[in-house]
């Protein structure tokens, strides 16, 4: 059963070892000693103190004890050897105990490795703080609540020209008195430097006798919620104050000149009105010229995308398709004849029958009949696709039409994709995510122009190969069309200007800067809006948002009927 004395020892935060002066044997040890040194209590009681204490002074000390010289020690540092051979830094004290005619030495020790590490970290922090104070451009002075100077940097001593003897002797009162003596308002300066426990931050200006002006900012220094000092920061603002004085004088002079100029401006006001009228006329002419340029941009885009496709293509495609139909009937008739011959083939003589069989085998007649049907079907499908493209081009080319009808925007997107497919197919994979949006009242040919501009811009934004996603969605109030690319994106400084007329980032000759401006105007006339988001290096997303509930009469006010 553990004795009460042992329990008390085990609850101590320090290592406790009781050493017999005869032989230096450890006769008692607490739990903390075993945990720190790595021994069990039994192992510790089998060892002598010189097995544990390792520094040379400790060895000499215990040799003196063995020789009968006993000295008490009041907390000094030493080294203990753990069970694993690791040396442990400790702080120890040794007391003499006389018991039953024998002398014992009570050793109390603390593991100070963590304290050492904390002290090193604190020293590093203080070193960085001192470096920070020296690096600042202001003079820094810290005073504790007793009125003693805790710290000041070189800039402070240089600004206040503190004599070297005061700095070397650290005469705090004389240093503060020297600082106050340089200020014109000495009493105010002393009062500020002595108000250490003031909880408010302060900002004041001190005028020095030599003409300089210092700005003084101070704030209390806390530990927990207690004020333990105050930190003062001084900045030389002589030039700034002089500039402010000069500025006030200039302002007075400026006010005088403003009064003089006001009269001149009033007399010139009538001239400005006349010029404003002229500017209004010029703006009207500019708007007219802009409309012409927008129309030119539309026609240039269509001409570029439809290059090589002539109107006359309808005629040859028409008779090719007609001839294909006739050719299908002829081949069907020939097939009937061949089938009839096949039915009477068994009536031929052996020689003729063998000759016909060999000829059919050489010509691969069965394969020819089967493949002819496939070839004619594929050719007919190709001609139909050509007709569809020509039809889409004809429908799309009426970009100036403002006919207001109930239209399906997804069909318009498909028609536009057919027109610009040659521009997209080598640059991007097109992904369509349609939501079967409802039809809306609009001028579909004009919205097709918007979709074309956005798709072509998306293709041109992709440098090598990427993806263009087309999404549609709708709510009770609006329909949305999103066109998103994985191109190079739009820099933030250009994002707010992309809808301005004539603004373009394309090389000279590649764009006029009217495509997005035109698109923006068309959508606004449909009482909608265009939203854009972009991230450089990842891509851009344009969203066209149009109302569902507008009727033809409302749209006619902004989209008058045209050819």
Tab-separated table of N, CA, C and O in Angstrom, residues 15 17 26 29-54 80-86 88:
chain	number	residue	atom	x	y	z
A	15	UNK	N	10.676	16.699	-10.099
A	15	UNK	CA	11.291	15.420	-9.787
A	15	UNK	C	11.854	15.514	-8.372
A	15	UNK	O	12.522	16.500	-8.030
A	17	UNK	N	14.154	13.329	-5.571
A	17	UNK	CA	15.017	12.171	-5.297
A	17	UNK	C	15.631	12.349	-3.905
A	17	UNK	O	16.139	13.440	-3.585
A	26	UNK	N	20.184	6.249	-4.312
A	26	UNK	CA	18.849	6.844	-4.340
A	26	UNK	C	17.929	5.939	-3.521
A	26	UNK	O	17.760	4.748	-3.833
A	29	UNK	N	12.109	8.015	-4.566
A	29	UNK	CA	11.899	8.772	-5.819
A	29	UNK	C	10.405	8.880	-6.068
A	29	UNK	O	9.649	7.962	-5.749
A	30	UNK	N	9.974	10.001	-6.645
A	30	UNK	CA	8.548	10.148	-6.931
A	30	UNK	C	8.233	9.776	-8.389
A	30	UNK	O	9.128	9.522	-9.203
A	31	UNK	N	6.939	9.747	-8.701
A	31	UNK	CA	6.488	9.333	-10.034
A	31	UNK	C	7.001	10.261	-11.127
A	31	UNK	O	7.366	9.823	-12.219
A	32	UNK	N	7.062	11.588	-10.869
A	32	UNK	CA	7.520	12.555	-11.871
A	32	UNK	C	8.948	12.256	-12.298
A	32	UNK	O	9.303	12.373	-13.469
A	33	UNK	N	9.805	11.853	-11.354
A	33	UNK	CA	11.191	11.528	-11.691
A	33	UNK	C	11.255	10.349	-12.648
A	33	UNK	O	12.008	10.348	-13.634
A	34	UNK	N	10.448	9.320	-12.377
A	34	UNK	CA	10.446	8.169	-13.265
A	34	UNK	C	9.931	8.510	-14.656
A	34	UNK	O	10.464	8.057	-15.675
A	35	UNK	N	8.872	9.340	-14.734
A	35	UNK	CA	8.299	9.696	-16.037
A	35	UNK	C	9.278	10.511	-16.876
A	35	UNK	O	9.418	10.292	-18.076
A	36	UNK	N	9.963	11.478	-16.265
A	36	UNK	CA	10.888	12.332	-17.025
A	36	UNK	C	12.135	11.560	-17.443
A	36	UNK	O	12.596	11.649	-18.582
A	37	UNK	N	12.678	10.747	-16.502
A	37	UNK	CA	13.937	10.047	-16.785
A	37	UNK	C	13.729	8.741	-17.532
A	37	UNK	O	14.678	8.201	-18.113
A	38	UNK	N	12.518	8.222	-17.520
A	38	UNK	CA	12.250	7.000	-18.268
A	38	UNK	C	12.519	5.725	-17.484
A	38	UNK	O	12.678	4.657	-18.087
A	39	UNK	N	12.583	5.814	-16.165
A	39	UNK	CA	12.815	4.640	-15.322
A	39	UNK	C	11.546	4.316	-14.543
A	39	UNK	O	10.708	5.199	-14.265
A	40	UNK	N	11.459	3.049	-14.147
A	40	UNK	CA	10.451	2.691	-13.152
A	40	UNK	C	10.989	3.064	-11.776
A	40	UNK	O	12.192	3.354	-11.612
A	41	UNK	N	10.094	3.073	-10.779
A	41	UNK	CA	10.545	3.427	-9.430
A	41	UNK	C	11.585	2.426	-8.939
A	41	UNK	O	12.582	2.805	-8.302
A	42	UNK	N	11.392	1.144	-9.252
A	42	UNK	CA	12.341	0.118	-8.820
A	42	UNK	C	13.708	0.328	-9.451
A	42	UNK	O	14.761	0.162	-8.819
A	43	UNK	N	13.710	0.716	-10.765
A	43	UNK	CA	14.978	0.935	-11.452
A	43	UNK	C	15.730	2.138	-10.861
A	43	UNK	O	16.959	2.127	-10.758
A	44	UNK	N	14.983	3.168	-10.497
A	44	UNK	CA	15.628	4.339	-9.906
A	44	UNK	C	16.263	3.991	-8.563
A	44	UNK	O	17.363	4.464	-8.223
A	45	UNK	N	15.586	3.152	-7.761
A	45	UNK	CA	16.104	2.803	-6.431
A	45	UNK	C	17.316	1.882	-6.502
A	45	UNK	O	17.988	1.651	-5.503
A	46	UNK	N	17.596	1.351	-7.708
A	46	UNK	CA	18.783	0.514	-7.887
A	46	UNK	C	19.994	1.334	-8.308
A	46	UNK	O	21.081	0.790	-8.486
A	47	UNK	N	19.795	2.650	-8.527
A	47	UNK	CA	20.867	3.472	-9.066
A	47	UNK	C	21.357	4.482	-8.029
A	47	UNK	O	20.659	4.813	-7.077
A	48	UNK	N	22.582	4.948	-8.304
A	48	UNK	CA	23.146	6.015	-7.506
A	48	UNK	C	22.878	7.338	-8.210
A	48	UNK	O	22.643	7.381	-9.419
A	49	UNK	N	22.962	8.423	-7.462
A	49	UNK	CA	22.682	9.734	-8.030
A	49	UNK	C	23.671	10.098	-9.120
A	49	UNK	O	23.352	10.796	-10.078
A	50	UNK	N	24.905	9.568	-9.005
A	50	UNK	CA	25.911	9.888	-10.035
A	50	UNK	C	25.625	9.170	-11.342
A	50	UNK	O	26.214	9.484	-12.365
A	51	UNK	N	24.690	8.186	-11.321
A	51	UNK	CA	24.252	7.557	-12.566
A	51	UNK	C	23.277	8.468	-13.310
A	51	UNK	O	23.058	8.302	-14.518
A	52	UNK	N	22.688	9.402	-12.591
A	52	UNK	CA	21.658	10.271	-13.180
A	52	UNK	C	22.258	11.614	-13.570
A	52	UNK	O	22.075	12.097	-14.697
A	53	UNK	N	22.985	12.257	-12.615
A	53	UNK	CA	23.526	13.584	-12.880
A	53	UNK	C	24.816	13.443	-13.685
A	53	UNK	O	25.703	12.668	-13.311
A	54	UNK	N	24.930	14.225	-14.804
A	54	UNK	CA	25.984	13.958	-15.781
A	54	UNK	C	26.954	15.101	-15.998
A	54	UNK	O	28.022	14.898	-16.574
A	80	UNK	N	20.734	15.854	-16.595
A	80	UNK	CA	20.381	14.518	-16.136
A	80	UNK	C	20.412	13.570	-17.326
A	80	UNK	O	20.050	13.958	-18.451
A	81	UNK	N	20.846	12.335	-17.087
A	81	UNK	CA	20.910	11.320	-18.143
A	81	UNK	C	19.683	10.430	-18.018
A	81	UNK	O	19.464	9.788	-16.983
A	82	UNK	N	18.854	10.382	-19.070
A	82	UNK	CA	17.664	9.555	-19.055
A	82	UNK	C	17.980	8.099	-19.334
A	82	UNK	O	19.113	7.720	-19.665
A	83	UNK	N	16.945	7.273	-19.234
A	83	UNK	CA	17.131	5.836	-19.450
A	83	UNK	C	17.579	5.538	-20.873
A	83	UNK	O	18.282	4.553	-21.118
A	84	UNK	N	17.176	6.376	-21.844
A	84	UNK	CA	17.557	6.152	-23.238
A	84	UNK	C	18.861	6.850	-23.599
A	84	UNK	O	19.249	6.887	-24.764
A	85	UNK	N	19.542	7.404	-22.627
A	85	UNK	CA	20.817	8.073	-22.885
A	85	UNK	C	20.678	9.533	-23.241
A	85	UNK	O	21.685	10.231	-23.413
A	86	UNK	N	19.456	10.048	-23.388
A	86	UNK	CA	19.256	11.455	-23.738
A	86	UNK	C	19.607	12.334	-22.543
A	86	UNK	O	19.259	12.031	-21.398
A	88	UNK	N	19.085	15.584	-20.376
A	88	UNK	CA	17.927	16.430	-20.078
A	88	UNK	C	18.390	17.629	-19.267
A	88	UNK	O	19.019	17.477	-18.215
